[in-house]
Coordinates of C-alpha atoms in Angstrom, one line a residue:
Chain A
M1 CA 129.0 110.1 83.4
N2 CA 125.3 109.5 82.3
V3 CA 123.2 112.8 82.6
I4 CA 120.0 110.6 82.0
E5 CA 119.5 107.1 83.3
I6 CA 115.9 105.5 82.6
N7 CA 115.6 102.2 84.0
N8 CA 112.5 100.1 83.2
L9 CA 110.4 102.8 82.6
T10 CA 106.8 101.7 82.1
K11 CA 103.7 104.2 81.7
Y12 CA 100.2 103.3 81.0
Y13 CA 97.2 105.9 80.6
G14 CA 94.8 103.8 82.1
K15 CA 94.9 100.5 79.9
E16 CA 96.2 102.5 77.1
R17 CA 99.8 101.9 76.6
G18 CA 102.3 104.6 76.7
I19 CA 105.8 103.4 76.9
I20 CA 106.9 99.7 78.2
D21 CA 110.0 98.9 79.9
V22 CA 112.2 101.7 78.7
S23 CA 115.7 101.7 79.5
L24 CA 118.3 103.9 78.2
N25 CA 121.2 106.1 79.1
V26 CA 122.3 109.6 77.7
E27 CA 125.8 110.4 78.4
E28 CA 127.2 113.9 79.3
K29 CA 127.8 116.2 76.3
E30 CA 126.2 114.0 74.0
I31 CA 123.3 114.7 71.4
F32 CA 121.1 111.8 71.7
G33 CA 118.2 111.1 69.2
F34 CA 115.2 109.4 70.0
I35 CA 113.1 108.4 66.9
G36 CA 109.9 106.6 65.9
P37 CA 106.6 107.0 64.4
N38 CA 103.7 109.2 66.0
G39 CA 102.5 107.5 68.8
A40 CA 105.4 105.5 69.6
G41 CA 105.9 106.8 73.1
K42 CA 108.7 109.6 72.0
T43 CA 106.7 112.3 74.1
T44 CA 105.6 109.8 76.7
T45 CA 109.2 109.4 77.6
L46 CA 110.1 112.8 77.6
R47 CA 107.4 114.3 79.5
T48 CA 107.8 111.6 82.5
L49 CA 111.3 112.9 82.7
L50 CA 110.1 116.2 83.1
A51 CA 107.7 115.0 85.7
L52 CA 104.6 116.2 83.9
I53 CA 103.3 113.0 84.0
Y54 CA 104.3 110.2 86.4
P55 CA 105.4 106.6 85.5
T56 CA 103.4 103.4 86.1
S57 CA 106.7 101.8 87.0
G58 CA 110.4 102.0 87.0
S59 CA 112.1 105.0 87.1
A60 CA 114.7 107.4 85.8
T61 CA 117.3 109.9 87.0
I62 CA 118.8 113.1 85.8
F63 CA 122.2 114.3 87.0
G64 CA 121.9 111.4 89.0
M65 CA 118.8 112.7 90.8
D66 CA 115.3 110.9 90.8
C67 CA 113.5 113.0 88.1
I68 CA 110.2 112.9 90.1
K69 CA 111.1 113.3 93.6
Y70 CA 114.2 116.2 93.0
G71 CA 112.1 117.5 89.6
T72 CA 112.6 121.0 90.8
E73 CA 116.2 120.7 91.6
I74 CA 116.6 119.3 88.2
K75 CA 114.5 121.7 86.1
K76 CA 116.8 124.5 87.0
E77 CA 119.4 123.1 84.6
I78 CA 117.0 121.8 81.9
G79 CA 115.7 123.7 78.8
Y80 CA 112.7 122.1 77.4
L81 CA 110.9 122.7 73.8
P82 CA 107.6 120.9 73.4
S83 CA 106.4 120.0 70.2
E84 CA 103.6 122.5 70.2
V85 CA 104.4 125.6 71.7
F86 CA 101.6 127.7 73.5
Y87 CA 102.1 130.5 75.3
Y88 CA 100.2 133.3 77.4
D89 CA 98.4 134.7 74.4
K90 CA 98.1 138.3 75.5
M91 CA 101.7 138.9 76.5
K92 CA 104.3 140.5 74.6
V93 CA 107.3 138.3 73.7
I94 CA 109.9 140.6 75.5
D95 CA 107.4 140.0 78.7
L96 CA 107.0 136.2 78.2
L97 CA 110.8 135.9 77.9
K98 CA 111.3 137.8 81.1
Y99 CA 108.6 135.7 83.1
S100 CA 110.4 132.6 82.1
A101 CA 113.7 134.0 83.1
S102 CA 112.2 135.1 86.6
F103 CA 111.9 131.7 87.4
Y104 CA 115.7 131.0 87.2
K105 CA 117.9 132.8 89.6
K106 CA 120.2 134.5 87.3
D107 CA 120.5 137.2 85.0
C108 CA 119.2 135.8 81.6
S109 CA 118.9 139.5 79.7
K110 CA 121.9 139.3 77.9
R111 CA 121.5 136.0 76.6
I112 CA 117.7 137.0 75.6
K113 CA 119.0 139.7 73.4
E114 CA 121.5 137.4 71.8
L115 CA 119.2 134.5 71.1
T116 CA 116.4 136.9 69.8
E117 CA 118.9 138.3 67.4
I118 CA 120.0 134.9 66.2
M119 CA 116.4 133.8 66.0
D120 CA 115.4 136.9 64.3
L121 CA 112.5 137.5 66.5
D122 CA 110.4 140.7 67.1
L123 CA 110.3 141.3 70.8
H124 CA 107.2 143.7 70.9
K125 CA 104.8 141.5 69.3
R126 CA 101.8 139.9 71.2
I127 CA 102.2 136.1 71.4
D128 CA 98.7 135.4 69.6
D129 CA 99.8 137.7 66.7
L130 CA 102.8 135.3 65.9
S131 CA 102.9 132.7 63.3
F132 CA 103.3 129.1 64.1
G133 CA 107.2 129.3 63.2
N134 CA 107.4 132.5 65.1
K135 CA 105.8 130.8 68.3
K136 CA 108.2 128.0 67.8
K137 CA 111.0 130.6 67.7
V138 CA 109.8 132.0 71.1
G139 CA 109.9 128.3 72.3
I140 CA 113.3 128.0 71.3
V141 CA 114.7 131.5 73.0
Q142 CA 112.6 130.4 76.0
G143 CA 114.2 127.1 76.3
L144 CA 117.7 128.1 76.0
L145 CA 118.0 131.6 77.6
H146 CA 119.2 130.1 81.1
G147 CA 121.9 128.4 79.7
P148 CA 120.8 124.7 80.4
K149 CA 123.0 121.8 80.9
L150 CA 120.4 119.5 79.6
I151 CA 118.2 120.5 76.5
I152 CA 115.2 118.6 75.8
L153 CA 113.4 118.8 72.8
D154 CA 110.2 117.2 71.3
E155 CA 110.1 117.3 67.5
P156 CA 112.0 120.5 67.5
T157 CA 112.0 121.7 64.0
S158 CA 108.0 121.0 62.8
G159 CA 107.0 124.7 61.7
L160 CA 110.7 126.0 61.2
D161 CA 111.6 126.7 57.5
P162 CA 114.8 125.1 56.3
L163 CA 116.9 128.7 56.9
M164 CA 115.6 128.8 60.5
Q165 CA 116.1 125.0 60.8
Q166 CA 119.8 125.4 59.9
K167 CA 120.4 128.5 62.5
F168 CA 118.7 126.3 65.2
F169 CA 120.9 123.4 64.7
E170 CA 124.0 125.5 64.6
L171 CA 122.7 127.0 68.0
L172 CA 122.1 123.5 69.2
Q173 CA 125.5 122.5 68.4
E174 CA 127.2 125.5 69.8
E175 CA 125.3 124.9 73.1
N176 CA 126.7 121.1 72.8
K177 CA 130.1 122.3 72.2
K178 CA 129.7 124.6 75.7
G179 CA 128.6 121.4 77.4
A180 CA 125.2 120.7 77.3
T181 CA 123.9 117.4 76.7
I182 CA 120.8 117.1 74.1
L183 CA 118.2 114.8 73.9
F184 CA 115.7 115.3 71.3
S185 CA 113.0 113.3 69.7
S186 CA 112.0 113.4 66.1
H187 CA 110.2 111.4 63.4
I188 CA 112.6 113.0 60.8
L189 CA 115.4 110.8 60.5
G190 CA 117.8 113.2 58.4
E191 CA 118.0 115.5 61.3
V192 CA 118.8 113.0 63.7
Q193 CA 121.3 111.6 61.3
R194 CA 122.7 115.1 61.2
L195 CA 123.0 116.0 64.7
C196 CA 123.0 112.8 67.0
N197 CA 125.9 110.8 68.2
R198 CA 123.6 108.1 69.3
V199 CA 119.9 107.2 68.8
A200 CA 117.3 105.1 70.3
I201 CA 114.6 103.7 67.8
I202 CA 111.1 103.1 69.7
K203 CA 108.2 101.4 68.5
E204 CA 105.0 100.6 70.0
G205 CA 106.3 101.9 73.4
K206 CA 109.3 99.8 73.2
I207 CA 113.2 100.4 72.4
I208 CA 114.1 98.3 69.6
Q209 CA 117.5 99.6 68.9
L210 CA 119.7 101.5 70.5
E211 CA 122.6 102.2 68.6
K212 CA 125.5 104.7 67.7
I213 CA 124.6 106.5 64.6
S214 CA 127.8 105.2 62.9
A215 CA 127.1 101.6 63.9
L216 CA 123.6 102.1 62.5
Q217 CA 124.9 103.3 59.3
E218 CA 127.5 100.6 59.2
N219 CA 126.0 97.6 60.4
N220 CA 127.4 96.3 56.9
Y221 CA 124.4 97.4 54.4
K222 CA 125.5 98.7 51.5
K223 CA 123.1 100.2 48.7
I224 CA 124.7 98.9 45.5
K225 CA 123.4 99.9 42.2
V226 CA 124.5 98.3 39.2
Q227 CA 124.3 99.3 35.3
T228 CA 124.8 96.6 33.1
T229 CA 125.6 96.7 29.5
A230 CA 123.6 93.8 28.2
N231 CA 120.4 92.3 29.6
L232 CA 120.9 90.1 32.8
D233 CA 118.7 88.3 34.8
Q234 CA 118.0 89.9 38.0
D235 CA 118.2 86.7 40.0
Y236 CA 122.1 86.7 39.1
F237 CA 122.6 88.8 42.3
N238 CA 119.9 86.8 44.2
I239 CA 122.4 85.5 46.7
E240 CA 122.4 85.5 50.6
G241 CA 122.2 88.7 52.1
V242 CA 120.8 90.5 49.4
S243 CA 117.3 92.3 49.9
N244 CA 115.1 95.1 48.3
L245 CA 116.3 93.5 44.6
E246 CA 114.8 95.9 41.8
E247 CA 115.7 96.0 38.1
K248 CA 115.0 99.0 36.1
Q249 CA 116.3 100.0 32.4
N250 CA 119.3 97.6 33.1
I251 CA 120.1 99.1 36.5
I252 CA 119.9 96.6 39.2
S253 CA 119.6 97.9 42.6
F254 CA 119.9 96.1 46.0
L255 CA 120.7 96.4 49.5
F256 CA 123.4 93.9 50.8
R257 CA 124.5 93.1 53.9
G258 CA 127.4 90.5 54.9
N259 CA 130.9 90.0 53.5
I260 CA 131.6 92.6 51.0
N261 CA 134.4 90.3 49.0
S262 CA 131.4 87.9 47.8
I263 CA 129.3 90.5 46.1
M264 CA 132.4 92.4 44.8
K265 CA 133.3 88.9 43.2
K266 CA 130.0 88.8 41.7
I267 CA 130.1 92.3 40.1
S268 CA 133.4 91.8 38.6
D269 CA 132.4 88.6 37.0
I270 CA 130.1 90.5 34.6
E271 CA 130.5 93.3 32.3
I272 CA 129.3 96.5 33.6
A273 CA 128.6 99.7 32.5
N274 CA 128.5 101.5 35.8
V275 CA 128.4 100.9 39.7
W276 CA 127.5 102.8 42.8
I277 CA 128.0 101.8 46.2
E278 CA 126.3 103.7 49.1
E279 CA 125.9 104.0 52.5
P280 CA 122.2 103.6 52.8
D281 CA 120.7 106.4 54.8
L282 CA 119.1 106.0 58.1
E283 CA 115.7 106.2 56.9
E284 CA 116.1 103.2 54.7
I285 CA 117.6 101.5 57.6
F286 CA 114.7 102.5 59.8
L287 CA 112.0 101.2 57.4
H288 CA 114.0 98.0 57.4
Y289 CA 113.9 97.8 61.2
Y290 CA 110.0 98.5 61.2
E291 CA 109.2 96.3 58.4
K292 CA 111.0 93.3 59.7
G293 CA 109.5 94.3 63.5
V294 CA 112.5 93.6 65.2
Chain B
M1 CA 106.6 136.4 93.8
N2 CA 107.0 136.6 90.0
M3 CA 104.3 134.1 89.6
F4 CA 101.8 135.6 92.1
L5 CA 102.3 139.0 90.3
H6 CA 101.8 137.2 86.9
E7 CA 98.4 135.6 88.0
L8 CA 97.2 138.8 89.8
K9 CA 97.7 140.5 86.3
A10 CA 95.6 137.5 84.4
Y11 CA 92.7 138.0 86.7
R12 CA 93.1 141.8 86.5
K13 CA 90.3 141.9 83.8
S14 CA 87.8 139.5 85.0
A15 CA 88.2 141.0 88.7
I16 CA 87.4 144.8 87.4
T17 CA 84.4 143.5 85.7
W18 CA 83.0 141.5 88.7
T19 CA 84.0 144.4 91.1
S20 CA 82.2 147.2 88.7
A21 CA 79.1 144.4 88.7
L22 CA 79.0 144.3 92.4
V23 CA 79.4 148.0 92.7
V24 CA 77.0 149.2 90.6
L25 CA 74.4 146.8 91.9
I26 CA 74.9 147.8 95.4
I27 CA 74.6 151.4 94.4
L28 CA 71.5 150.5 92.4
F29 CA 69.9 148.6 95.5
L30 CA 70.6 151.1 98.1
S31 CA 69.5 154.1 96.3
L32 CA 66.0 152.6 96.0
F33 CA 66.1 152.0 99.6
P34 CA 64.6 155.7 100.7
S35 CA 61.5 155.2 98.6
I36 CA 61.0 152.0 99.9
S37 CA 61.4 153.0 103.4
K38 CA 59.2 156.0 102.9
E39 CA 56.4 153.7 101.9
A40 CA 57.3 150.8 104.2
E41 CA 53.8 150.2 105.1
E42 CA 52.5 150.1 101.5
F43 CA 55.4 147.9 100.6
K44 CA 54.4 145.6 103.7
K45 CA 50.9 145.2 102.5
I46 CA 52.1 144.2 99.0
L47 CA 54.5 141.7 100.4
E48 CA 51.7 140.4 102.9
G49 CA 49.8 139.5 99.8
F50 CA 52.8 137.1 98.7
P51 CA 52.3 133.4 99.9
E52 CA 54.4 133.0 103.0
A53 CA 56.3 130.3 101.3
I54 CA 57.5 132.4 98.6
R55 CA 58.5 135.3 101.0
I56 CA 60.5 132.7 103.0
A57 CA 62.1 131.3 99.9
L58 CA 63.2 135.0 98.8
G59 CA 64.5 135.8 102.1
L60 CA 61.7 138.6 102.8
S61 CA 61.1 139.6 106.3
V62 CA 58.2 141.8 106.0
E63 CA 58.6 143.6 109.5
N64 CA 62.3 144.6 108.8
I65 CA 61.9 146.0 105.3
G66 CA 61.5 149.3 106.2
S67 CA 65.0 149.5 108.4
I68 CA 68.5 149.8 106.3
L69 CA 69.8 146.3 107.9
G70 CA 66.4 144.7 107.3
Y71 CA 66.4 146.0 103.5
Y72 CA 70.2 145.2 103.3
S73 CA 70.1 141.7 104.4
Y74 CA 67.2 141.1 101.8
I75 CA 69.1 142.7 98.9
F76 CA 72.4 141.1 100.0
L77 CA 71.0 137.6 98.8
Y78 CA 71.7 138.8 95.0
I79 CA 75.0 140.3 95.9
S80 CA 75.9 137.2 97.1
L81 CA 74.8 135.4 94.4
V82 CA 76.8 137.7 92.0
G83 CA 79.9 137.3 94.3
A84 CA 79.6 133.5 94.4
I85 CA 79.7 133.3 90.7
Q86 CA 82.6 135.5 90.7
A87 CA 84.5 133.0 93.0
M88 CA 83.2 129.9 91.4
N89 CA 84.6 130.9 88.2
L90 CA 87.9 132.3 89.7
G91 CA 88.6 129.0 91.4
L92 CA 87.5 127.0 88.4
S93 CA 89.9 128.8 85.7
L94 CA 92.7 128.9 88.3
I95 CA 94.2 125.4 87.4
S96 CA 92.1 124.6 84.5
K97 CA 93.0 127.8 82.5
E98 CA 96.6 126.6 82.2
L99 CA 95.3 123.3 80.6
R100 CA 92.7 125.2 78.2
E101 CA 95.1 127.4 77.2
K102 CA 98.1 125.0 77.2
T103 CA 100.5 126.9 78.8
A104 CA 100.7 123.9 81.6
D105 CA 103.9 122.7 80.0
F106 CA 105.5 126.0 80.1
L107 CA 104.8 126.8 83.8
L108 CA 105.3 123.0 84.8
T109 CA 109.0 122.5 83.1
K110 CA 110.3 125.7 85.3
P111 CA 112.0 125.1 88.6
I112 CA 109.0 125.1 90.7
T113 CA 107.0 122.4 92.7
R114 CA 103.2 122.0 91.9
T115 CA 102.7 123.0 95.5
Q116 CA 104.3 126.3 94.8
I117 CA 102.1 126.7 91.7
M118 CA 99.1 126.2 93.7
T119 CA 100.0 128.3 96.5
Y120 CA 100.9 131.2 94.4
K121 CA 97.5 130.6 92.2
L122 CA 95.5 130.6 95.5
L123 CA 97.1 133.7 97.3
S124 CA 96.6 135.5 94.0
A125 CA 93.1 134.6 93.8
V126 CA 92.3 135.5 97.4
T127 CA 94.1 138.8 96.7
S128 CA 91.9 139.5 93.9
L129 CA 88.9 138.4 95.8
V130 CA 90.0 140.8 98.7
I131 CA 90.3 143.8 96.4
T132 CA 86.8 143.1 95.1
N133 CA 85.7 143.0 98.7
V134 CA 87.2 146.2 99.5
F135 CA 85.7 148.0 96.9
Y136 CA 82.3 146.6 97.4
L137 CA 82.8 147.5 101.4
V138 CA 83.3 150.9 100.8
T139 CA 80.9 151.6 98.0
A140 CA 78.3 149.7 100.3
T141 CA 79.0 151.6 103.5
I142 CA 79.2 155.1 101.9
M143 CA 75.8 154.3 100.4
A144 CA 74.3 153.1 103.1
S145 CA 75.1 155.9 105.4
W146 CA 73.8 158.4 102.5
V147 CA 70.2 156.7 102.1
E148 CA 70.0 156.0 105.9
P149 CA 70.7 159.1 107.9
N150 CA 69.6 157.7 111.1
E151 CA 71.8 155.6 113.4
Y152 CA 72.1 151.9 112.6
S153 CA 74.5 149.3 114.0
T154 CA 77.7 149.7 111.6
K155 CA 79.0 146.4 113.1
V156 CA 76.2 144.5 112.0
F157 CA 76.2 145.9 108.4
L158 CA 80.1 144.9 108.3
L159 CA 79.3 141.6 109.6
L160 CA 76.7 141.3 106.8
S161 CA 78.9 142.4 104.2
L162 CA 81.7 140.4 105.1
T163 CA 79.7 137.1 104.7
L164 CA 80.0 137.8 100.9
F165 CA 83.9 137.3 101.1
F166 CA 83.3 134.0 103.2
L167 CA 81.1 132.9 100.7
Q168 CA 83.4 133.6 98.2
L169 CA 86.1 131.6 100.0
I170 CA 83.8 128.6 100.0
F171 CA 82.9 128.6 96.1
L172 CA 86.5 129.4 95.3
A173 CA 87.5 126.4 97.3
L174 CA 84.6 124.6 95.6
G175 CA 85.8 125.5 92.2
I176 CA 89.4 124.7 92.7
I177 CA 88.2 121.1 93.7
V178 CA 86.3 120.8 90.9
S179 CA 88.8 121.6 88.4
V180 CA 91.2 119.6 89.7
M181 CA 89.0 116.5 89.5
L182 CA 87.7 117.3 86.0
P183 CA 90.7 118.6 84.4
K184 CA 89.2 118.9 81.0
I185 CA 86.5 121.9 81.4
K186 CA 85.9 123.5 78.4
S187 CA 83.5 125.9 79.6
V188 CA 84.0 127.6 82.8
L189 CA 81.1 129.9 83.0
S190 CA 78.6 127.1 82.4
I191 CA 79.6 124.9 85.1
S192 CA 80.1 127.7 87.4
L193 CA 76.6 129.3 86.7
G194 CA 75.0 125.8 86.9
T195 CA 76.4 125.0 90.4
V196 CA 76.0 128.3 92.0
F197 CA 72.3 128.6 90.5
A198 CA 71.8 124.9 91.7
F199 CA 73.1 125.8 95.6
F200 CA 71.0 129.1 95.3
I201 CA 67.7 127.3 94.6
M202 CA 68.8 124.9 97.0
G203 CA 69.1 127.6 99.8
A204 CA 65.8 128.9 98.7
L205 CA 64.3 125.6 99.3
V206 CA 66.1 125.0 102.4
S207 CA 64.6 128.0 103.7
T208 CA 60.9 127.1 103.0
T209 CA 61.4 123.9 104.8
G210 CA 63.3 125.5 107.8
D211 CA 65.3 122.4 108.4
Q212 CA 68.5 123.1 110.2
T213 CA 70.5 120.3 109.3
L214 CA 69.8 120.7 105.2
R215 CA 71.3 124.2 105.8
Y216 CA 74.7 122.6 105.8
F217 CA 74.4 121.5 102.3
T218 CA 74.0 125.0 100.6
P219 CA 76.7 127.4 101.4
F220 CA 74.1 130.1 100.8
K221 CA 72.3 129.2 103.9
Y222 CA 75.8 129.2 106.1
F223 CA 74.8 132.9 107.2
D224 CA 71.6 133.5 108.2
F225 CA 70.9 137.3 107.9
A226 CA 67.9 137.7 110.5
Y227 CA 70.3 135.7 112.9
I228 CA 73.3 138.0 112.2
V229 CA 70.8 141.2 112.6
Q230 CA 69.5 139.8 115.9
N231 CA 72.8 138.3 117.6
S232 CA 75.6 140.8 115.9
G233 CA 77.6 137.6 114.9
Y234 CA 77.7 134.3 113.1
E235 CA 76.4 130.9 114.0
S236 CA 79.9 129.2 115.1
S237 CA 78.6 125.7 113.9
F238 CA 78.1 127.2 110.5
M239 CA 81.2 129.0 110.7
I240 CA 83.1 125.7 111.8
A241 CA 81.5 123.8 108.7
A242 CA 82.4 126.8 106.4
I243 CA 86.1 126.5 107.5
G244 CA 86.1 122.7 107.6
F245 CA 84.7 122.9 104.1
I246 CA 87.5 125.2 102.8
A247 CA 90.2 123.4 104.5
I248 CA 89.2 119.9 103.1
A249 CA 88.8 120.8 99.8
I250 CA 91.8 122.9 99.3
T251 CA 93.9 120.4 101.0
A252 CA 92.5 117.6 98.5
S253 CA 93.2 120.1 95.5
Y254 CA 96.9 120.3 96.8
Y255 CA 97.2 116.5 96.8
I256 CA 95.3 115.8 93.3
Y257 CA 97.1 118.4 91.4
S258 CA 100.4 117.2 92.7
K259 CA 99.6 113.5 91.6
S260 CA 98.0 114.1 88.5
D261 CA 99.4 113.6 85.0
I262 CA 99.4 116.6 82.8
H263 CA 98.8 115.5 79.3
A264 CA 100.1 116.7 76.1
V265 CA 98.0 118.7 73.9

């Protein structure tokens, strides 16, 4: 079952491009990553889903309901964390969380307590006395306190220290295990790689690739480094499927895509001191997509 | 309900400030009344020295300055000026505050429609104006009966005082419609001061021309104090104009607000 279905969603801000013809589905209980550089249209897509902005054309459904028409109904089950969190400065953390909880017709006090303990948050400070990272924590608790079925996060980790990031990811994975679907945008590929099942890559307002993380990594790319014993012309490896060929102090490195046997034969024909064959990380693949401008 | 209370709390400080200003102002004004009424004749002579146009622009009618109602309708012009600024401020910040303080994302991702948000905000704004008016009215009534021991029409006094509330509703509606049409308002006070003073000055100019149609263009002239004193009632055509304006402005605000994009910070 699809929790989110986006069909040919297009948004222009006047004449300025937001997103063009974005279509994608997020399945139930999936962690879906949405990656692209700043200004690519990640936030625009998420804000349209939340009916904060209205699409120019196309539509989207959440839980099978139109996200604009049934926005209020849908939002009962959504937890949202914006990339920059701002709250009523003069309120205390606890009052803000209680105010947030009061919009949902359920008792959230237990969950508030649990979450603030995990996030190590001081409930009795005023919002404007909090650091950026601590405000973000308030945002996280605020987004999760009603046990939403769909969690939408816009660049969730900016401003969190690595330790908190770790805790936060664990929290998300736990929510996911309990049945929550998670959609989050990021330009940090490491975190997408770590958490997500599937990703969509967005560039200049258009989706350029929609893939399972595993497929994206497979895609038959191998990162190969060969340390040779004797000086070897790097052009030796310049065969079809090889890219990013470099040589540094007898170490030749390149990316290879194609039949793995052909490159293995090439390697076995020469004297080598060492060889590394690695999965390229998403970052490298990603750059590849961007450079080629698929 | 939660939102209503939250909003009410948010305006508490400014409501207290403006209410105190109005209360202090009316106490000051009315405490001057005994000395003015005692020397009404002298006062009239000074006023008659003023060019007529200026007297009319300031809303001074020389014959009545010695009576509490005449005096009250004169000073009330300044009370309504302060009240209008309060209401316009409130109306302008109602929606734009959430954008300026960047809390719109928080509110609008809650399971609540924009229509509900507008309704709660509107209700809390009107409530805070009602509270201001109650305090003002009580103070003004007590002060008036204290400085004027003689009999006077409390009905007319009440009718005059209530125009503060009506005028505030008009400026509240004006503030709201301006804020949904220009969502990127940076400084609320400068816009509200500018608008209110513009209408105030326009009101003064309109009085000098005596043109009835021009009166429709400035809320300050919707309530002719001399007419109220004479007839113990409001002019129905202007009441209809006021109600019409409020209704249109509020309806349009609901519509624009529910259709507009809430941009990211």
